[in-house]
Amino acid sequence: MSILALEARAAQVWFDDNSLCVLLQDGRKISVPLSYFPRLLKATPEQRQKHELSGGGLGIHWDELDEDISVPALLAGVPDQTQTG
């Protein structure tokens, strides 16, 4: 993973119909499919909006959904690693 990815921090989070979108503090915008994160995919729009930035923007946390996403992992294209079953 590059230094730019490791230092990436979120400034803003929003959703469109099929994607999680993140504006980084350095001005870059990233968008990843909600299918990468089953909890977010299954969540209501209201639940998705109840997020907070953690670690100064290094992560995104949804308390109600028990979901934590690393911003550097988003840049690396890493989907949810939660094991189910």
PDB file of C-alpha atoms in Angstrom:
ATOM      1  CA  MET A   1       0.000   0.000   0.000  1.00  0.00           C
ATOM      2  CA  SER A   2       1.372   3.422  -0.915  1.00  0.00           C
ATOM      3  CA  ILE A   3       2.179   6.186   1.550  1.00  0.00           C
ATOM      4  CA  LEU A   4      -0.680   8.238   0.046  1.00  0.00           C
ATOM      5  CA  ALA A   5      -3.120   5.428   0.829  1.00  0.00           C
ATOM      6  CA  LEU A   6      -1.796   4.945   4.359  1.00  0.00           C
ATOM      7  CA  GLU A   7      -2.153   8.659   5.111  1.00  0.00           C
ATOM      8  CA  ALA A   8      -5.610   9.028   3.535  1.00  0.00           C
ATOM      9  CA  ARG A   9      -8.221  10.527   5.845  1.00  0.00           C
ATOM     10  CA  ALA A  10     -11.938  10.985   5.262  1.00  0.00           C
ATOM     11  CA  ALA A  11     -13.490  14.435   5.450  1.00  0.00           C
ATOM     12  CA  GLN A  12     -17.038  13.567   4.366  1.00  0.00           C
ATOM     13  CA  VAL A  13     -19.120  10.425   3.752  1.00  0.00           C
ATOM     14  CA  TRP A  14     -22.293  10.051   1.685  1.00  0.00           C
ATOM     15  CA  PHE A  15     -24.171   7.433  -0.303  1.00  0.00           C
ATOM     16  CA  ASP A  16     -25.793   7.163  -3.693  1.00  0.00           C
ATOM     17  CA  ASP A  17     -28.119   4.313  -4.678  1.00  0.00           C
ATOM     18  CA  ASN A  18     -25.361   1.708  -5.002  1.00  0.00           C
ATOM     19  CA  SER A  19     -22.185   3.183  -3.535  1.00  0.00           C
ATOM     20  CA  LEU A  20     -20.384   4.428  -0.458  1.00  0.00           C
ATOM     21  CA  CYS A  21     -18.703   7.719  -1.373  1.00  0.00           C
ATOM     22  CA  VAL A  22     -15.899   9.390   0.562  1.00  0.00           C
ATOM     23  CA  LEU A  23     -14.298  12.800   0.139  1.00  0.00           C
ATOM     24  CA  LEU A  24     -10.740  12.668   1.434  1.00  0.00           C
ATOM     25  CA  GLN A  25      -9.082  15.550   3.242  1.00  0.00           C
ATOM     26  CA  ASP A  26      -6.674  15.978   0.313  1.00  0.00           C
ATOM     27  CA  GLY A  27      -9.590  16.496  -2.108  1.00  0.00           C
ATOM     28  CA  ARG A  28      -9.729  13.046  -3.700  1.00  0.00           C
ATOM     29  CA  LYS A  29     -13.123  11.351  -3.954  1.00  0.00           C
ATOM     30  CA  ILE A  30     -13.569   7.600  -3.837  1.00  0.00           C
ATOM     31  CA  SER A  31     -16.646   5.498  -4.430  1.00  0.00           C
ATOM     32  CA  VAL A  32     -17.016   1.787  -3.692  1.00  0.00           C
ATOM     33  CA  PRO A  33     -19.951  -0.549  -4.295  1.00  0.00           C
ATOM     34  CA  LEU A  34     -22.198  -1.159  -1.294  1.00  0.00           C
ATOM     35  CA  SER A  35     -21.921  -4.852  -2.179  1.00  0.00           C
ATOM     36  CA  TYR A  36     -18.390  -4.712  -0.686  1.00  0.00           C
ATOM     37  CA  PHE A  37     -20.010  -4.154   2.718  1.00  0.00           C
ATOM     38  CA  PRO A  38     -23.059  -6.394   3.320  1.00  0.00           C
ATOM     39  CA  ARG A  39     -24.074  -4.599   6.522  1.00  0.00           C
ATOM     40  CA  LEU A  40     -24.254  -1.282   4.690  1.00  0.00           C
ATOM     41  CA  LEU A  41     -26.011  -2.875   1.729  1.00  0.00           C
ATOM     42  CA  LYS A  42     -28.732  -4.274   4.015  1.00  0.00           C
ATOM     43  CA  ALA A  43     -29.017  -1.114   6.139  1.00  0.00           C
ATOM     44  CA  THR A  44     -31.698   1.510   5.697  1.00  0.00           C
ATOM     45  CA  PRO A  45     -30.687   4.928   4.348  1.00  0.00           C
ATOM     46  CA  GLU A  46     -31.260   6.316   7.843  1.00  0.00           C
ATOM     47  CA  GLN A  47     -28.916   3.742   9.390  1.00  0.00           C
ATOM     48  CA  ARG A  48     -26.229   4.494   6.796  1.00  0.00           C
ATOM     49  CA  GLN A  49     -26.328   8.185   7.704  1.00  0.00           C
ATOM     50  CA  LYS A  50     -25.593   7.470  11.384  1.00  0.00           C
ATOM     51  CA  HIS A  51     -21.829   7.236  10.923  1.00  0.00           C
ATOM     52  CA  GLU A  52     -18.908   8.996  12.525  1.00  0.00           C
ATOM     53  CA  LEU A  53     -15.319   9.485  11.464  1.00  0.00           C
ATOM     54  CA  SER A  54     -12.816   7.807  13.752  1.00  0.00           C
ATOM     55  CA  GLY A  55      -9.074   8.215  14.190  1.00  0.00           C
ATOM     56  CA  GLY A  56      -9.078  11.693  12.698  1.00  0.00           C
ATOM     57  CA  GLY A  57     -10.673  10.362   9.507  1.00  0.00           C
ATOM     58  CA  LEU A  58      -8.688   7.127   9.188  1.00  0.00           C
ATOM     59  CA  GLY A  59     -11.874   5.144   9.735  1.00  0.00           C
ATOM     60  CA  ILE A  60     -15.637   5.310   9.403  1.00  0.00           C
ATOM     61  CA  HIS A  61     -17.786   3.814  12.171  1.00  0.00           C
ATOM     62  CA  TRP A  62     -21.471   2.843  12.341  1.00  0.00           C
ATOM     63  CA  ASP A  63     -22.297   2.008  15.946  1.00  0.00           C
ATOM     64  CA  GLU A  64     -25.833   0.796  15.210  1.00  0.00           C
ATOM     65  CA  LEU A  65     -24.565  -1.517  12.447  1.00  0.00           C
ATOM     66  CA  ASP A  66     -21.390  -2.644  14.244  1.00  0.00           C
ATOM     67  CA  GLU A  67     -19.434  -1.673  11.122  1.00  0.00           C
ATOM     68  CA  ASP A  68     -15.969  -0.145  10.915  1.00  0.00           C
ATOM     69  CA  ILE A  69     -14.260   0.657   7.631  1.00  0.00           C
ATOM     70  CA  SER A  70     -10.632   1.664   7.198  1.00  0.00           C
ATOM     71  CA  VAL A  71     -10.125   4.502   4.724  1.00  0.00           C
ATOM     72  CA  PRO A  72      -6.722   3.146   3.574  1.00  0.00           C
ATOM     73  CA  ALA A  73      -8.401  -0.245   2.958  1.00  0.00           C
ATOM     74  CA  LEU A  74     -11.056   1.485   0.830  1.00  0.00           C
ATOM     75  CA  LEU A  75      -8.317   2.979  -1.328  1.00  0.00           C
ATOM     76  CA  ALA A  76      -6.725  -0.452  -1.659  1.00  0.00           C
ATOM     77  CA  GLY A  77     -10.045  -1.941  -2.812  1.00  0.00           C
ATOM     78  CA  VAL A  78     -10.376  -4.284   0.162  1.00  0.00           C
ATOM     79  CA  PRO A  79     -13.982  -5.426   0.723  1.00  0.00           C
ATOM     80  CA  ASP A  80     -15.504  -6.440   4.073  1.00  0.00           C
ATOM     81  CA  GLN A  81     -13.371  -9.128   5.714  1.00  0.00           C
ATOM     82  CA  THR A  82     -15.998 -10.175   8.281  1.00  0.00           C
ATOM     83  CA  GLN A  83     -16.451 -13.920   8.401  1.00  0.00           C
ATOM     84  CA  THR A  84     -20.054 -15.040   8.622  1.00  0.00           C
ATOM     85  CA  GLY A  85     -21.655 -18.391   9.003  1.00  0.00           C
TER      86      GLY A  85
END
